[in-house]
Tab-separated table of C-alpha atoms in Angstrom:
chain	number	residue	atom	x	y	z
A	1	MET	CA	85.911	105.651	105.533
A	2	MET	CA	87.536	109.323	105.987
A	3	GLN	CA	89.143	110.647	109.045
A	4	LEU	CA	89.673	114.043	110.387
A	5	ARG	CA	93.093	114.430	111.719
A	6	GLN	CA	95.253	117.498	112.923
A	7	VAL	CA	99.342	117.703	112.752
A	8	ARG	CA	100.139	121.206	114.404
A	9	ASP	CA	98.150	124.113	112.868
A	10	ILE	CA	96.818	121.915	109.936
A	11	GLU	CA	93.652	120.064	110.035
A	12	TYR	CA	93.560	117.390	107.099
A	13	GLN	CA	90.734	114.853	106.163
A	14	LEU	CA	92.504	111.271	106.155
A	15	LEU	CA	91.302	109.057	102.930
A	16	PRO	CA	91.734	105.674	102.478
A	17	GLY	CA	95.012	104.055	101.006
A	18	SER	CA	95.754	103.328	97.617
A	19	ASP	CA	98.012	101.069	95.651
A	20	ARG	CA	100.262	104.028	94.816
A	21	HIS	CA	103.858	104.663	96.114
A	22	THR	CA	103.120	108.296	96.917
A	23	THR	CA	100.927	110.472	98.966
A	24	ASP	CA	98.355	112.603	97.252
A	25	ILE	CA	97.635	115.821	98.976
A	26	VAL	CA	95.086	118.171	97.661
A	27	ILE	CA	93.337	121.272	98.318
A	28	GLU	CA	89.799	120.827	97.660
A	29	ARG	CA	87.578	123.532	96.115
A	30	ASN	CA	86.151	124.089	99.397
A	31	GLY	CA	89.731	124.763	101.097
A	32	VAL	CA	89.738	121.306	103.120
A	33	VAL	CA	92.907	119.732	102.693
A	34	THR	CA	92.649	116.053	101.725
A	35	VAL	CA	95.376	113.298	101.810
A	36	ARG	CA	95.553	109.845	100.396
A	37	PRO	CA	98.516	107.893	101.446
A	38	PRO	CA	99.685	104.800	100.139
A	39	LYS	CA	97.892	101.858	101.930
A	40	ARG	CA	100.966	100.616	103.831
A	41	MET	CA	101.403	103.942	105.756
A	42	THR	CA	100.296	104.309	109.619
A	43	PRO	CA	98.117	107.314	110.665
A	44	GLU	CA	100.732	108.800	112.286
A	45	GLN	CA	103.515	108.153	109.370
A	46	VAL	CA	100.898	110.038	107.095
A	47	ASP	CA	101.172	112.834	109.547
A	48	GLU	CA	105.099	113.204	109.646
A	49	THR	CA	104.316	113.608	105.515
A	50	VAL	CA	101.569	116.227	105.848
A	51	LEU	CA	104.576	117.831	108.456
A	52	SER	CA	106.955	117.616	106.121
A	53	LYS	CA	104.943	119.676	103.362
A	54	ARG	CA	103.100	121.952	105.421
A	55	MET	CA	105.343	125.387	103.484
A	56	TRP	CA	103.345	123.932	100.155
A	57	ILE	CA	100.404	123.427	102.269
A	58	TYR	CA	100.155	126.878	103.746
A	59	ARG	CA	101.119	128.705	100.267
A	60	ASN	CA	98.429	126.635	98.413
A	61	LEU	CA	95.649	127.546	101.359
A	62	ALA	CA	97.282	131.280	100.906
A	63	GLU	CA	96.160	131.058	96.789
A	64	TRP	CA	92.863	129.397	97.579
A	65	ARG	CA	92.249	132.330	99.534
A	66	ASP	CA	93.267	134.552	96.964
A	67	LEU	CA	91.240	132.537	94.629
A	68	ASN	CA	87.965	132.092	96.457
A	69	ALA	CA	87.818	136.230	96.772
A	70	ARG	CA	86.613	136.153	92.680
A	71	ARG	CA	83.727	133.849	94.064
A	72	VAL	CA	80.832	136.189	93.176
A	73	THR	CA	77.388	136.877	94.781
A	74	ARG	CA	74.914	137.420	91.485
A	75	GLU	CA	71.630	139.661	92.575
A	76	TRP	CA	68.144	138.830	90.926
A	77	VAL	CA	67.561	142.207	89.638
A	78	SER	CA	67.291	143.285	85.701
A	79	GLY	CA	70.607	143.770	84.158
A	80	GLU	CA	72.596	141.588	86.524
A	81	THR	CA	74.903	139.136	84.141
A	82	PHE	CA	74.440	135.149	84.732
A	83	LEU	CA	76.541	132.621	82.493
A	84	TYR	CA	75.929	129.786	80.287
A	85	LEU	CA	78.479	127.776	78.168
A	86	GLY	CA	81.131	130.258	78.775
A	87	SER	CA	78.887	133.659	77.815
A	88	GLY	CA	77.252	136.378	80.096
A	89	TYR	CA	74.051	137.398	79.498
A	90	ARG	CA	72.163	140.088	81.337
A	91	LEU	CA	69.077	139.289	82.963
A	92	GLN	CA	65.874	140.547	82.646
A	93	LEU	CA	62.436	140.167	84.476
A	94	VAL	CA	59.379	139.495	82.511
A	95	PRO	CA	55.675	139.136	83.276
A	96	GLY	CA	53.492	135.980	82.350
A	97	GLN	CA	56.047	133.797	80.516
A	98	ASP	CA	55.058	130.450	80.319
A	99	GLU	CA	58.150	129.085	81.077
A	100	PRO	CA	60.297	130.014	84.379
A	101	LEU	CA	63.244	130.819	82.600
A	102	LYS	CA	64.084	131.139	78.999
A	103	LEU	CA	67.411	132.371	77.092
A	104	LYS	CA	66.073	134.437	74.403
A	105	ASP	CA	67.167	137.074	72.095
A	106	GLY	CA	70.466	137.146	73.954
A	107	ARG	CA	69.267	137.823	77.408
A	108	PHE	CA	68.070	135.275	80.380
A	109	CYS	CA	64.254	136.051	80.747
A	110	LEU	CA	63.139	135.429	84.088
A	111	ARG	CA	59.529	135.390	84.876
A	112	ARG	CA	58.706	137.845	87.615
A	113	GLU	CA	56.675	136.127	89.367
A	114	VAL	CA	59.840	133.614	90.370
A	115	ILE	CA	61.650	136.853	92.223
A	116	GLU	CA	58.630	137.711	94.336
A	117	ARG	CA	58.762	134.267	95.924
A	118	GLY	CA	62.598	134.650	96.822
A	119	GLY	CA	65.876	134.192	95.726
A	120	TYR	CA	66.060	130.637	96.795
A	121	ASP	CA	63.394	129.738	94.022
A	122	ALA	CA	65.338	131.596	91.219
A	123	HIS	CA	68.061	129.677	92.265
A	124	GLN	CA	66.430	126.344	92.253
A	125	VAL	CA	65.223	127.772	88.412
A	126	PHE	CA	68.358	128.339	87.156
A	127	GLU	CA	70.096	124.609	88.448
A	128	ALA	CA	67.043	123.109	86.535
A	129	PHE	CA	67.724	125.294	83.510
A	130	TYR	CA	71.583	124.086	83.511
A	131	LYS	CA	70.546	120.608	84.079
A	132	THR	CA	67.283	120.389	81.828
A	133	LYS	CA	69.637	122.167	79.071
A	134	GLY	CA	72.809	120.691	79.662
A	135	LEU	CA	72.213	117.184	79.887
A	136	PRO	CA	72.104	116.367	76.369
A	137	ARG	CA	74.962	118.377	75.022
A	138	ILE	CA	77.321	116.915	78.106
A	139	GLU	CA	75.943	113.606	76.775
A	140	LYS	CA	76.701	114.434	73.216
A	141	ARG	CA	80.235	115.257	74.014
A	142	VAL	CA	80.627	112.284	76.544
A	143	ALA	CA	79.549	109.973	73.652
A	144	TYR	CA	82.424	111.595	71.284
A	145	PHE	CA	85.200	111.859	73.634
A	146	ALA	CA	84.556	108.250	74.763
A	147	ALA	CA	85.622	106.939	71.719
A	148	ARG	CA	88.897	108.631	71.843
A	149	VAL	CA	89.270	107.947	75.361
A	150	GLY	CA	88.821	104.310	74.242
A	151	VAL	CA	86.041	103.470	77.393
A	152	ALA	CA	82.660	102.520	77.493
A	153	ALA	CA	80.668	105.694	79.341
A	154	GLY	CA	77.612	104.396	81.488
A	155	ALA	CA	74.945	106.620	82.255
A	156	VAL	CA	75.165	110.822	82.799
A	157	GLN	CA	73.688	112.952	85.499
A	158	ILE	CA	73.693	116.692	86.226
A	159	LYS	CA	73.489	117.614	89.910
A	160	ASP	CA	74.765	119.092	92.909
A	161	LEU	CA	78.125	117.395	93.430
A	162	GLY	CA	79.066	119.986	96.516
A	163	TYR	CA	82.674	121.197	95.725
A	164	ARG	CA	83.692	118.250	93.089
A	165	TRP	CA	83.233	119.483	89.290
A	166	ALA	CA	82.570	115.645	88.197
A	167	SER	CA	82.721	112.066	89.618
A	168	CYS	CA	82.641	108.742	88.191
A	169	THR	CA	81.524	105.399	89.446
A	170	LYS	CA	83.310	101.799	88.983
A	171	SER	CA	80.883	101.001	86.542
A	172	GLY	CA	81.267	103.924	83.962
A	173	ASP	CA	78.482	106.264	85.739
A	174	LEU	CA	79.518	109.993	85.144
A	175	HIS	CA	78.163	112.760	87.298
A	176	PHE	CA	79.015	116.765	86.503
A	177	HIS	CA	77.928	119.348	88.428
A	178	TRP	CA	75.516	121.987	86.950
A	179	LYS	CA	77.760	124.411	87.900
A	180	CYS	CA	79.893	122.914	84.864
A	181	LEU	CA	77.744	124.194	82.233
A	182	MET	CA	78.666	128.297	83.157
A	183	ALA	CA	82.086	127.221	81.864
A	184	PRO	CA	83.414	127.759	78.298
A	185	LEU	CA	83.022	124.656	76.101
A	186	THR	CA	86.527	124.026	75.850
A	187	ILE	CA	86.412	124.112	79.739
A	188	ILE	CA	83.537	121.576	79.872
A	189	ASP	CA	85.314	119.263	77.157
A	190	TYR	CA	88.387	119.031	79.804
A	191	ILE	CA	86.262	118.254	82.653
A	192	ILE	CA	84.536	115.118	80.782
A	193	VAL	CA	87.924	114.018	79.093
A	194	HIS	CA	89.533	114.213	83.022
A	195	GLU	CA	86.459	111.971	84.326
A	196	LEU	CA	86.536	109.467	81.316
A	197	CYS	CA	90.346	108.572	82.105
A	198	HIS	CA	89.459	107.858	85.161
A	199	LEU	CA	87.821	104.877	83.998
A	200	HIS	CA	91.285	103.869	82.954
A	201	HIS	CA	93.602	105.295	86.213
A	202	ARG	CA	91.122	106.182	88.990
A	203	ASP	CA	94.315	108.153	90.497
A	204	HIS	CA	95.959	110.997	89.745
A	205	SER	CA	99.437	109.176	88.540
A	206	ASP	CA	101.785	110.164	85.306
A	207	ALA	CA	99.593	107.518	83.830
A	208	PHE	CA	96.331	109.194	84.397
A	209	TRP	CA	98.032	112.277	83.012
A	210	ASN	CA	99.262	110.726	80.181
A	211	GLU	CA	95.775	109.393	78.903
A	212	VAL	CA	94.420	112.990	79.197
A	213	ASP	CA	97.787	114.799	77.402
A	214	LYS	CA	96.526	112.078	74.676
A	215	VAL	CA	93.174	113.218	73.845
A	216	LEU	CA	93.867	117.228	74.576
A	217	PRO	CA	97.462	118.274	74.640
A	218	ASP	CA	96.561	121.357	75.871
A	219	TYR	CA	94.705	120.121	78.996
A	220	ARG	CA	97.329	122.091	81.316
A	221	GLU	CA	95.820	125.302	80.180
A	222	ARG	CA	91.956	124.606	80.430
A	223	LYS	CA	93.469	122.925	84.182
A	224	GLU	CA	94.673	126.133	85.066
A	225	TRP	CA	91.477	128.340	83.858
A	226	LEU	CA	89.412	126.089	85.833
A	227	ARG	CA	91.761	126.380	88.849
A	228	ILE	CA	91.677	130.363	88.737
A	229	ARG	CA	88.556	131.201	87.214
A	230	GLY	CA	86.339	128.187	88.777
A	231	ALA	CA	85.149	130.151	91.885
A	232	GLU	CA	83.243	132.543	89.270
A	233	LEU	CA	81.239	129.863	88.148
A	234	ASP	CA	78.370	130.490	90.752
A	235	LEU	CA	75.116	131.987	91.227
């Protein structure tokens, strides 16, 4: 159960305690501060920890605001660029196409009638494209990396996960945000390996990162790309 708390001018979400000995403070992709303490800590002790880390929190919130300024608002007009697997493709509005959206001849061809119904419909059509085209691709990479991580992956789904790139269940099912399909393949691989390694370790301990490092020795560069460029992966 999540609990909203405030200490001085810092508002944060207190998550259920973990078996770790240290407190995990994270600035989530939506700018929310989340804190997962060791189970033995009282909420008042967590407040003290947050207070002692306030300069780090201020710095990282300021950085989050700067990075978030990269967020793009794309227009549903011919010539606008949309991303798929790290490459940009120009949008072309076409009449009478059999499917609402096709990637054809290096362009995203969108049926003009979709736009006439409004931007929401166009957004839904792109989302459906990423989910449909992306699922078999991600399933294939999950199978490849699961063998290397040494885990048995469950079912794979692509859905809207809000501000998370991916998540995994205790039974091994993996969920990926459809926005992942806008990223380069090297970044998608990092997101996949990250989730698979959580089947070994549910936290972000040194043991977890060691597992990631075994499979992707350059994971730090990929993680940094996602941190800096992630806000661009949007419609």
